[in-house]
PDB file of C-alpha atoms and ligand atoms in Angstrom:
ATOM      1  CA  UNK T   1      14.451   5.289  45.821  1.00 92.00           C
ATOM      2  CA  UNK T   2      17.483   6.196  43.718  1.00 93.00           C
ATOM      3  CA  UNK T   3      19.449   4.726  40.661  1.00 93.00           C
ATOM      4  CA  UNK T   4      23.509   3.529  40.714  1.00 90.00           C
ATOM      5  CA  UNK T   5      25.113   1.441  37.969  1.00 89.00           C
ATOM      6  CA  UNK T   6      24.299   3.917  35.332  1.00 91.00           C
ATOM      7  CA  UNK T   7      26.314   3.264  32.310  1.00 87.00           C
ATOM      8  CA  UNK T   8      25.854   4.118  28.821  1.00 83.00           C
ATOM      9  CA  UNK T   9      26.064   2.861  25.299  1.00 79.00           C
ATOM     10  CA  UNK T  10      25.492   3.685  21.861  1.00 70.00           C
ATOM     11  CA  UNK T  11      22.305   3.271  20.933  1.00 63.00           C
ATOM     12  CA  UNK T  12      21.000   1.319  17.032  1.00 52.00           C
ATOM     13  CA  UNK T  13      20.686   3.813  14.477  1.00 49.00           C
ATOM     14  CA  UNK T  14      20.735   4.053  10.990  1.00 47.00           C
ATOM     15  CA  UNK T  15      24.559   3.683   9.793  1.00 52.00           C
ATOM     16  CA  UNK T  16      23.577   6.688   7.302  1.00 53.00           C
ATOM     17  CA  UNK T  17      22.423   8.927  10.307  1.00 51.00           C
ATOM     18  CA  UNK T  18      25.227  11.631  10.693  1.00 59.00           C
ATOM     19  CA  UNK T  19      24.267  11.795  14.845  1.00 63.00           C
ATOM     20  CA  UNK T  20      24.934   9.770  17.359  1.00 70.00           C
ATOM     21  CA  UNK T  21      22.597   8.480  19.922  1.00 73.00           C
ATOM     22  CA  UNK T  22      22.880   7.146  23.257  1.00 80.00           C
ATOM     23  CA  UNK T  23      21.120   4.007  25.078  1.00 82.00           C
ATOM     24  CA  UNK T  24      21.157   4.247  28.806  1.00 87.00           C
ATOM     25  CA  UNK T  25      21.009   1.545  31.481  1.00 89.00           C
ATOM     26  CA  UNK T  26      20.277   1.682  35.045  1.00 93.00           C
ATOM     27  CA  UNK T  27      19.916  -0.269  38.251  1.00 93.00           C
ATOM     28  CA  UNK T  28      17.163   1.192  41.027  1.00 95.00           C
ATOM     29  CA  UNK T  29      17.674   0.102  44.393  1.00 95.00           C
ATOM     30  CA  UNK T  30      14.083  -0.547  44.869  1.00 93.00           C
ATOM     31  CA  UNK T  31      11.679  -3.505  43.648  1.00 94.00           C
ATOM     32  CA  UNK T  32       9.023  -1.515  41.482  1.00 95.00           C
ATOM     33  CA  UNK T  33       6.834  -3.972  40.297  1.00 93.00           C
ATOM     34  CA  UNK T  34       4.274  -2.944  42.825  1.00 93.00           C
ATOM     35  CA  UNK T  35       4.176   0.299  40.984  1.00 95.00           C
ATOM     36  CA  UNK T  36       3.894  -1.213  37.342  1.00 94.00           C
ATOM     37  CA  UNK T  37      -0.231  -0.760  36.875  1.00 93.00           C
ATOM     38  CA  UNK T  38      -0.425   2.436  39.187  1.00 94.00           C
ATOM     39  CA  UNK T  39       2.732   3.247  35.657  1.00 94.00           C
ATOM     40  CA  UNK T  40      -0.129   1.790  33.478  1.00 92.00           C
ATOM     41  CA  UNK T  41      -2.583   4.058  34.335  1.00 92.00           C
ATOM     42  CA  UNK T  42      -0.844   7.261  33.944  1.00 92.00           C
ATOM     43  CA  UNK T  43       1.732   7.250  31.407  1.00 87.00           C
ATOM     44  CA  UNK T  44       1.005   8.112  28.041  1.00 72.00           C
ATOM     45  CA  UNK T  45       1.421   5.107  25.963  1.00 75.00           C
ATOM     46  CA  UNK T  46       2.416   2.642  28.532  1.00 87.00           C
ATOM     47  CA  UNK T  47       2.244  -1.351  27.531  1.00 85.00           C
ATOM     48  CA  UNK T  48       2.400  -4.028  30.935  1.00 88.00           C
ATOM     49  CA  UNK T  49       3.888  -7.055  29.515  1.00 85.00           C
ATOM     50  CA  UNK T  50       3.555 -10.088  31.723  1.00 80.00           C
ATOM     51  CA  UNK T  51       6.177 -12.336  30.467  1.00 73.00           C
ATOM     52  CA  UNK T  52       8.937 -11.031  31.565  1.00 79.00           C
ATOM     53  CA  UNK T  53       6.781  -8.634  33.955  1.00 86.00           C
ATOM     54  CA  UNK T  54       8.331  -5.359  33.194  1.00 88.00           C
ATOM     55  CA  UNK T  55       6.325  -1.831  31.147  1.00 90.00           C
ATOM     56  CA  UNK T  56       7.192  -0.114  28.065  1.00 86.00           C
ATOM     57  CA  UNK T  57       6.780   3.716  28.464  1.00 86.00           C
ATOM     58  CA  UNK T  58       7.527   6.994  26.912  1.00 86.00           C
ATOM     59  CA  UNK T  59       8.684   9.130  29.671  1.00 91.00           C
ATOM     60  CA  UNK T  60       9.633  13.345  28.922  1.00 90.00           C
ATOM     61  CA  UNK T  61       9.515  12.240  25.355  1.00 84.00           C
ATOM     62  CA  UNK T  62      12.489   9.069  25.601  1.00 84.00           C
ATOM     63  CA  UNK T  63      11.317   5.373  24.823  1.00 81.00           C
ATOM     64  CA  UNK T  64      11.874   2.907  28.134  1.00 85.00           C
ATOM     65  CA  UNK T  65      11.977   0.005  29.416  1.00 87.00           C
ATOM     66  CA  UNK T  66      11.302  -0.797  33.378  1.00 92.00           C
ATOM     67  CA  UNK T  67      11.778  -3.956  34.598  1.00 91.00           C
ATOM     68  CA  UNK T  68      11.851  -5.194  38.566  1.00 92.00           C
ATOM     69  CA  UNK T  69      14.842  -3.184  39.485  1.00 92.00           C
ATOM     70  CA  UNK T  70      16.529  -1.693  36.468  1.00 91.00           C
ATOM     71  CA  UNK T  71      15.735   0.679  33.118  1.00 91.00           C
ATOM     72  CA  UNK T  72      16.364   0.634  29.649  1.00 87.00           C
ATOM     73  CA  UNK T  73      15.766   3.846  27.561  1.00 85.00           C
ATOM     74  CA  UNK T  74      16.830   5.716  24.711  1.00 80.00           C
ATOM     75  CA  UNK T  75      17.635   7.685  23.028  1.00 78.00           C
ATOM     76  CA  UNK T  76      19.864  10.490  24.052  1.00 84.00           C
ATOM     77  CA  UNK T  77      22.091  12.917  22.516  1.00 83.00           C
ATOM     78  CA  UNK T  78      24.788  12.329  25.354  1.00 86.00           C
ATOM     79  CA  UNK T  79      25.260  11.560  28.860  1.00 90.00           C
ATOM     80  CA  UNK T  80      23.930  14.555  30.794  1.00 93.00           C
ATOM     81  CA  UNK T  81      20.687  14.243  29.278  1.00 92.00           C
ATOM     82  CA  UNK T  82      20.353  10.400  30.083  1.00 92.00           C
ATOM     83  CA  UNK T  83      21.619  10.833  33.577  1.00 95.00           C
ATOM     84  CA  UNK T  84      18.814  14.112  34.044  1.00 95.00           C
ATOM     85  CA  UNK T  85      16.368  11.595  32.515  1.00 95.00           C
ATOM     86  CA  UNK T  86      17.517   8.767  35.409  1.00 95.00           C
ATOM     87  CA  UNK T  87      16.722  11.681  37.664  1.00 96.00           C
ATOM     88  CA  UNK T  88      13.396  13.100  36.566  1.00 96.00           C
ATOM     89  CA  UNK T  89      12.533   8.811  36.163  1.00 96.00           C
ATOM     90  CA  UNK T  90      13.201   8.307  40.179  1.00 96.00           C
ATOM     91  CA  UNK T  91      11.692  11.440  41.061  1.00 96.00           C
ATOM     92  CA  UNK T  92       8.730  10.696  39.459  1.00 96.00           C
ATOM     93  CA  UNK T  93       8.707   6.862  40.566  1.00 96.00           C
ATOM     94  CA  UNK T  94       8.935   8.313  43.902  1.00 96.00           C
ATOM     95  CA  UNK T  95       6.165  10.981  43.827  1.00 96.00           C
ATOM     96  CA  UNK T  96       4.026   7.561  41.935  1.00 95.00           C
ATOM     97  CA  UNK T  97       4.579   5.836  45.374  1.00 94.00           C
ATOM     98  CA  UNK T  98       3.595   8.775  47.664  1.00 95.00           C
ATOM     99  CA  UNK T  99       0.537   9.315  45.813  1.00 93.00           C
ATOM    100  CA  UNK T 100      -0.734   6.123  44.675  1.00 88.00           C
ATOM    101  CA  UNK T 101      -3.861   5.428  47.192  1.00 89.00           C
ATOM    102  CA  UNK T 102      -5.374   8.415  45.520  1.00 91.00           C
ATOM    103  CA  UNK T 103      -4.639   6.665  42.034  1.00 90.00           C
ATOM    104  CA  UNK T 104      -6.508   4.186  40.030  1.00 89.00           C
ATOM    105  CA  UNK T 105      -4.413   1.149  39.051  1.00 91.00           C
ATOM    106  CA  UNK T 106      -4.839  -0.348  35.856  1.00 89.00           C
ATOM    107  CA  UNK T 107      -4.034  -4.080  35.957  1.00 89.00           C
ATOM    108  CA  UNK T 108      -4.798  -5.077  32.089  1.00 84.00           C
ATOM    109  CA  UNK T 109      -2.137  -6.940  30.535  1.00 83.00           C
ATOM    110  CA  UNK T 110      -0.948  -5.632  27.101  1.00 78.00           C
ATOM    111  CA  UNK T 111      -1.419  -8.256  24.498  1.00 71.00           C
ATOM    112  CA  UNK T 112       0.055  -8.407  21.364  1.00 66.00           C
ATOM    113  CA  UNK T 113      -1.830  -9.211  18.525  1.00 71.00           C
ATOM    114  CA  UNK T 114      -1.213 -11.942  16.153  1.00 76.00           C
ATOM    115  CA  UNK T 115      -0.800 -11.672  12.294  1.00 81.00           C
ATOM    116  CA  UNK T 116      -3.135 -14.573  12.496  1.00 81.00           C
ATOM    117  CA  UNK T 117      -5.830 -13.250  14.565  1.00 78.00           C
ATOM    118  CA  UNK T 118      -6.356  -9.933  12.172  1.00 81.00           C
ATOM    119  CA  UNK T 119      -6.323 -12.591   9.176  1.00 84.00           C
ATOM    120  CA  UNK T 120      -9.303 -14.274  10.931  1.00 80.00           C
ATOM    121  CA  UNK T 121     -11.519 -11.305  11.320  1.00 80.00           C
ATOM    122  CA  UNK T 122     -11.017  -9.981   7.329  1.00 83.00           C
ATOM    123  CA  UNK T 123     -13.085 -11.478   5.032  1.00 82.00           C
ATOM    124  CA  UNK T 124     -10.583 -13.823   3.235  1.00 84.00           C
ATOM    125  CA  UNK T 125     -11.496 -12.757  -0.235  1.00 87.00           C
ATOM    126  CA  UNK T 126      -8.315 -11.295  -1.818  1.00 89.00           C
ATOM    127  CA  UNK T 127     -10.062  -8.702  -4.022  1.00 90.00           C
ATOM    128  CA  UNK T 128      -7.309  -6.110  -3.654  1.00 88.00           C
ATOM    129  CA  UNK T 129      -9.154  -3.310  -2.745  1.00 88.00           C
ATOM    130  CA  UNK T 130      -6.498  -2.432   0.309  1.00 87.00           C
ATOM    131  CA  UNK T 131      -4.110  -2.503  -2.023  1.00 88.00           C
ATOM    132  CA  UNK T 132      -2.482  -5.377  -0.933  1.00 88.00           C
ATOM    133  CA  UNK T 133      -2.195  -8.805  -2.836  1.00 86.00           C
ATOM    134  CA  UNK T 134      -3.472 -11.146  -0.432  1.00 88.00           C
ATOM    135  CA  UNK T 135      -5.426 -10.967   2.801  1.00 87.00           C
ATOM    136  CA  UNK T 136      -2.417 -12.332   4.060  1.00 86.00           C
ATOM    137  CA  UNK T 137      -0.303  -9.404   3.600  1.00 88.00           C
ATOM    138  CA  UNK T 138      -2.764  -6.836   4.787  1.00 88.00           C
ATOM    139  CA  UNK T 139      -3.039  -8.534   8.174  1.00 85.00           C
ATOM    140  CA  UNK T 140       0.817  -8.851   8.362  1.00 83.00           C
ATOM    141  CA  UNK T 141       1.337  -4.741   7.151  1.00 84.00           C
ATOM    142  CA  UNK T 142      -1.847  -3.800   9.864  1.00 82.00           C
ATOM    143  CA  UNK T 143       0.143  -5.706  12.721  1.00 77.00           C
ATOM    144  CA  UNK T 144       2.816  -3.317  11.727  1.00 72.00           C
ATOM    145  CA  UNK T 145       0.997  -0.274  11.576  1.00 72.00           C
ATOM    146  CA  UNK T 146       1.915  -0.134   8.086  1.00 76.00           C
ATOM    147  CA  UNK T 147      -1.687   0.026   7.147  1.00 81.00           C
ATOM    148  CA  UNK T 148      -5.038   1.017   8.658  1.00 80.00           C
ATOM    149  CA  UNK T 149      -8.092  -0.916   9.375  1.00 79.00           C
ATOM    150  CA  UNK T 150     -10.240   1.260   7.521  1.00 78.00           C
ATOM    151  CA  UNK T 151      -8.634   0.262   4.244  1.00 85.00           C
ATOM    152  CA  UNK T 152     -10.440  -3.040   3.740  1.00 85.00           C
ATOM    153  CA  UNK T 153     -13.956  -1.893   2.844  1.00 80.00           C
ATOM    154  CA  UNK T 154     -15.273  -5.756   3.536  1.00 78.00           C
ATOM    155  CA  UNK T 155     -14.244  -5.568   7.470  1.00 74.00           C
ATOM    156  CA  UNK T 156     -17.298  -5.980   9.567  1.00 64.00           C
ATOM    157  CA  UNK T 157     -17.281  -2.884  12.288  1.00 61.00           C
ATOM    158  CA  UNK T 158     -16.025  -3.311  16.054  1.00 59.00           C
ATOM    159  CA  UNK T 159     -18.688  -4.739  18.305  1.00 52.00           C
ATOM    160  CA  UNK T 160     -17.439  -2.485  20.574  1.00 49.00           C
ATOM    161  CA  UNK T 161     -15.761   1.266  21.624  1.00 45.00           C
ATOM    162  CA  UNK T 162     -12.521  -0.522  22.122  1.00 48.00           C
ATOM    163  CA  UNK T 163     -12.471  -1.859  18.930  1.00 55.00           C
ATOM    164  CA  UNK T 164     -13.387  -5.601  19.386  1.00 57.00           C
ATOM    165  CA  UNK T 165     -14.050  -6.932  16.311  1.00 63.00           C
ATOM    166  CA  UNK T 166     -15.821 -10.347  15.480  1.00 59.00           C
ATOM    167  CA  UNK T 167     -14.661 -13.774  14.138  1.00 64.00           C
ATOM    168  CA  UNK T 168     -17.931 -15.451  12.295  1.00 61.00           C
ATOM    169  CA  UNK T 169     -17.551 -18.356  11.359  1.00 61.00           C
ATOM    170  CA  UNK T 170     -19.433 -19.995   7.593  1.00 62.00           C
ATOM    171  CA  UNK T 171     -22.635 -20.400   9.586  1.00 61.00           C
ATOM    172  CA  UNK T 172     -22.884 -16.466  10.430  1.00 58.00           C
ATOM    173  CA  UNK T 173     -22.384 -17.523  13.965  1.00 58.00           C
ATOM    174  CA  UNK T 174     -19.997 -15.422  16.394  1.00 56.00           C
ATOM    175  CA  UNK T 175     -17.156 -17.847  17.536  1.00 57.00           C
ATOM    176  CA  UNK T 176     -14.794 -15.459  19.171  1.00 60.00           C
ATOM    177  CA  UNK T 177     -13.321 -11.942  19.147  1.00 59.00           C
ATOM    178  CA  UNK T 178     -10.415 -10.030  18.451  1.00 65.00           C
ATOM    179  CA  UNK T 179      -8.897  -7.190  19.824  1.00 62.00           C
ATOM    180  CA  UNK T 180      -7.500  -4.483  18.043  1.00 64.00           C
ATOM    181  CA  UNK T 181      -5.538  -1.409  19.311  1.00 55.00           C
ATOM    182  CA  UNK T 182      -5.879   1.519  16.851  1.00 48.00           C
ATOM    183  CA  UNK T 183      -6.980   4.725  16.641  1.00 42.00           C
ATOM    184  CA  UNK T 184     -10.874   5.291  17.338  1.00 35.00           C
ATOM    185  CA  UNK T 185     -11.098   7.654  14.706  1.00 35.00           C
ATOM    186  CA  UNK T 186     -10.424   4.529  11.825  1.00 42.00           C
ATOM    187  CA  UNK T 187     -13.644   2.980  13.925  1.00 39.00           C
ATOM    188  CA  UNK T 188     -16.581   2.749  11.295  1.00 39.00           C
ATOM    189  CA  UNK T 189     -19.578   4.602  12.675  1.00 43.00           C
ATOM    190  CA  UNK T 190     -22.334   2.799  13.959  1.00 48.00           C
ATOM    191  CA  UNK T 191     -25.282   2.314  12.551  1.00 59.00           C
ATOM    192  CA  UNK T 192     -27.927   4.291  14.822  1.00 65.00           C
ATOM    193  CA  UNK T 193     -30.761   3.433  11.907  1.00 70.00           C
ATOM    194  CA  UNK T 194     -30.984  -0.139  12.107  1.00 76.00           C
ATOM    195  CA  UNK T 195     -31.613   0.265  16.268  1.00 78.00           C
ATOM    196  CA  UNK T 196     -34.510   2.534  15.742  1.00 77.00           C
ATOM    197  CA  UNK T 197     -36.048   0.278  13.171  1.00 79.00           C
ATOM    198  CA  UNK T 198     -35.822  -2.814  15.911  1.00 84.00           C
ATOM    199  CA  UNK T 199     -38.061  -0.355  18.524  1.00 86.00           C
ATOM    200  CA  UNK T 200     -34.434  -0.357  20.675  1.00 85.00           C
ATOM    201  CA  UNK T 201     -34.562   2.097  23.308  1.00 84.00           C
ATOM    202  CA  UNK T 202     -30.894   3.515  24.107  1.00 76.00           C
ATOM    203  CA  UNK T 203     -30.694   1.965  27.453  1.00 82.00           C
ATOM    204  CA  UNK T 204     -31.454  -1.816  25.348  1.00 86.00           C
ATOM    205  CA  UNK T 205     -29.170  -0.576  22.690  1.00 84.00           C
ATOM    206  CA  UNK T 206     -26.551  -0.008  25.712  1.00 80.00           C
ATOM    207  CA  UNK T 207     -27.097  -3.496  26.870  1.00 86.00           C
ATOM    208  CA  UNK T 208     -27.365  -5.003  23.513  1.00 86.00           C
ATOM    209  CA  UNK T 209     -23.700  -3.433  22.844  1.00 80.00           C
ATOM    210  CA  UNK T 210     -22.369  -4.814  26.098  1.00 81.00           C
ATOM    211  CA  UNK T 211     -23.612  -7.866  25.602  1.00 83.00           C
ATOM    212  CA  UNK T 212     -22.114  -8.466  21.669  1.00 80.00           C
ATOM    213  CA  UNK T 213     -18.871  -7.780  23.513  1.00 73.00           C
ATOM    214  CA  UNK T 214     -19.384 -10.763  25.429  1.00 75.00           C
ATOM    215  CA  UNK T 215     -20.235  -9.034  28.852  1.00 77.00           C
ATOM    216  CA  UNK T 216     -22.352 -11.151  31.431  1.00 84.00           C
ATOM    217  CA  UNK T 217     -25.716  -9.480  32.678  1.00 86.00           C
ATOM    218  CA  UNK T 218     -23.696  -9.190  35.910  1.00 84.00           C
ATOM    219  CA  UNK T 219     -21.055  -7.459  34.225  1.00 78.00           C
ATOM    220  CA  UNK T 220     -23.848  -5.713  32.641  1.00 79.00           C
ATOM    221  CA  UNK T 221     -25.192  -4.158  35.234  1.00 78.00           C
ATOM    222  CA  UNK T 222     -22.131  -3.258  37.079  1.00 73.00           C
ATOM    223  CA  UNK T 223     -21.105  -1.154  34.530  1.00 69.00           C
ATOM    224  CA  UNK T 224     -24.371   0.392  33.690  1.00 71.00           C
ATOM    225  CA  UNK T 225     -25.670   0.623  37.541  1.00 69.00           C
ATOM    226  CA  UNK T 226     -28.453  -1.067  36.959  1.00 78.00           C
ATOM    227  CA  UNK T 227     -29.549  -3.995  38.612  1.00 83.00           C
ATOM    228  CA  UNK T 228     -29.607  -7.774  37.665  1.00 85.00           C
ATOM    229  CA  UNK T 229     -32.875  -8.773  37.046  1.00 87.00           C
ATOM    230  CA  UNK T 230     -33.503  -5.327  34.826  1.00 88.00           C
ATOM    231  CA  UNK T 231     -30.530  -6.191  33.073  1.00 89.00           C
ATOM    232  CA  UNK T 232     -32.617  -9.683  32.313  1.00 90.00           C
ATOM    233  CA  UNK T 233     -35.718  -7.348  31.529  1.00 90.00           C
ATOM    234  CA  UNK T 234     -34.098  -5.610  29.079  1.00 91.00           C
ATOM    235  CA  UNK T 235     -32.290  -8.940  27.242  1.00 92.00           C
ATOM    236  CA  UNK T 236     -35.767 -10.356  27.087  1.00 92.00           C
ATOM    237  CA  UNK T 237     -36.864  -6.618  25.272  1.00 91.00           C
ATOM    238  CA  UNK T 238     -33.881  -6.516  23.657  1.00 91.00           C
ATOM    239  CA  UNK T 239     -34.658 -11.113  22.191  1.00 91.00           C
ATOM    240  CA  UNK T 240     -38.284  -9.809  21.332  1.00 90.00           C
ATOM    241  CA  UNK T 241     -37.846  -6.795  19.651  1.00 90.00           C
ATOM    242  CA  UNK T 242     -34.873  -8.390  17.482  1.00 89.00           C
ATOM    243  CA  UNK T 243     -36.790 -11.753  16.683  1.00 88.00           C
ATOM    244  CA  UNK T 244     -33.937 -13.735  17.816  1.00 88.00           C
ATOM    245  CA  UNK T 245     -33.469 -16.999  20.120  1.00 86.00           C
ATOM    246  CA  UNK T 246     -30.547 -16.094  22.652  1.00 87.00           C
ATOM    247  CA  UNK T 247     -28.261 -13.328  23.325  1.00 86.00           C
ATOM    248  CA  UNK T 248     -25.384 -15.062  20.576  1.00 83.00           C
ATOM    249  CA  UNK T 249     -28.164 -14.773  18.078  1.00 84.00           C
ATOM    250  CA  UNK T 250     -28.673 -10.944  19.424  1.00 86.00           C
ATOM    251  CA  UNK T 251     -25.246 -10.414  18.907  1.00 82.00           C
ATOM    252  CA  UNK T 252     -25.006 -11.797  15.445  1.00 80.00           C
ATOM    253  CA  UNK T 253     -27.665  -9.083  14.774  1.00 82.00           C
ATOM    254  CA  UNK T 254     -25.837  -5.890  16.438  1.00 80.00           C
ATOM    255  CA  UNK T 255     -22.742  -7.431  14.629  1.00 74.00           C
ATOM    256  CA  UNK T 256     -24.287  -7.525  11.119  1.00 73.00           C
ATOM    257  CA  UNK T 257     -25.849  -4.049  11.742  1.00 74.00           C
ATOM    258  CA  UNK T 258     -22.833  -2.432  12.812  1.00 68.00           C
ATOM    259  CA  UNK T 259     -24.868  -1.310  16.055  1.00 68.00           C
ATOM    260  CA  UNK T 260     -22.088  -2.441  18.674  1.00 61.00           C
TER     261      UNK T 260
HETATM  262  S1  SF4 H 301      -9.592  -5.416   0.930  1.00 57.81           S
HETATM  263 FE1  SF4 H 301      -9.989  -6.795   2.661  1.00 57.81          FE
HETATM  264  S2  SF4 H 301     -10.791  -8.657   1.687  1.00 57.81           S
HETATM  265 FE2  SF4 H 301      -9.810  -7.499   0.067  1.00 57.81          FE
HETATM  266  S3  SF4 H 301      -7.698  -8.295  -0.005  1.00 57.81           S
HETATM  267 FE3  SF4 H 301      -7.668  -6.517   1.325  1.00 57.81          FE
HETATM  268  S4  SF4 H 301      -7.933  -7.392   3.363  1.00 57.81           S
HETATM  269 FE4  SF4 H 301      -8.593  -8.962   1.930  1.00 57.81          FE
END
């Protein structure tokens, strides 16, 4: 693979800033996409859009763009250092290619998420406490990054490591999820207490997590390597100890305790 077409152009900065910076563009004379989730899986920071199918990166520290068969990045100080990032960018496509059966492709989609969405998972109360006027304008500043999660003391905690946090509706029931990407660290911690209390064992508290987060017992047991029907075993534990109906009801619970 190599680049051609390489041209140039003055990036958007500040009119104040006193430097000038450079956006580059660049054709590749190979069809990439096949590469785009092997990309996913190893760059820092890397976001696979589907519509248009192309992934945002940070490559040797400069923002980018890759698309089927061209680049967008920024931002340089000049040409050399754009055309020695082109460079480094095909040499490292290349060496992706060559080693990619001994690579782990990651095929998940990056989703952005909706000013809406956050609004539906806060509580709705405008008491202030973030700081911000309205629930409203917390959910718009947190879709910015303006903001972090951990600022509205009302939020319910994630149902899950990946911070998947639930919608409930005026019944207390669990009607859907939403996805947020930030930081683990802003993650409440999980209340270990309330599981002990219940009798839980940590392979039902396992399940019981997996299964707030919507996962089937298939799905279950695929990712805990344990079969089916003791996945079932330990959902019928996991109903009885709990005092609840069905597994929404048991997710209700690890969702009000904070235990997913
Ligand atoms: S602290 Fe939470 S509930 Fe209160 S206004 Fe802010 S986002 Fe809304």
């Amino acid at each position: 693979m190599r680049y051609f077409d390489f041209s140039i152009s003055k990036a958007g900065v500040m009119p104040t800033c006193p430097r000038t910076f450079w956006g580059a563009h660049f054709k590749l004379d190979t069809d990439v996409r096949p590469l785009f989730p092997y990309l996913n899986a190893v760059l820092k920071d890397a976001r696979f859009y589907d519509k248009p199918e192309c992934i945002e990166f940070i490559f040797e520290g400069f923002k980018g763009m890759l698309y089927r068969d061209e680049v967008i990045a920024a931002a340089f100080t000049g040409e050399d250092q754009a055309r020695e990032f082109a460079q480094h960018l095909v040499d490292f496509l290349n060496d992706l290619n060559d080693r990619k059966d001994s690579l782990r492709p990651d095929f998940k989609k990056f989703t952005p998420v909706s000013v809406i969405d956050i609004y539906k998972i806060l509580p709705q109360t405008n008491c202030r406490e973030c700081g911000f006027s309205t629930c409203l304008a917390f959910a718009a500043a947190l879709s910015k990054k303006e903001t972090t999660i951990d600022q509205c003391p009302g939020l319910s905690r994630p149902i899950s490591q990946y911070a998947l946090y639930p919608v409930i509706n005026r019944e207390g029931d669990l009607v859907s999820t939403v996805s947020l990407e930030i930081d683990a660290a802003q993650t409440l911690p999980a209340n270990q207490e309330a599981a002990a209390q219940a009798g839980l064992s940590d392979r039902e508290l396992q399940v019981l997590r997996l299964l707030a987060a919507g996962s089937t017992n298939l799905e279950i047991s695929e990712i805990l390597c344990i079969s089916p029907h003791t996945v079932k075993s330990h959902v019928v534990h996991i109903l009885n100890k709990l005092g609840v109906n069905d597994r929404t009801e048991a997710a209700v619970w690890a969702v009000r305790h904070g235990l997913a």
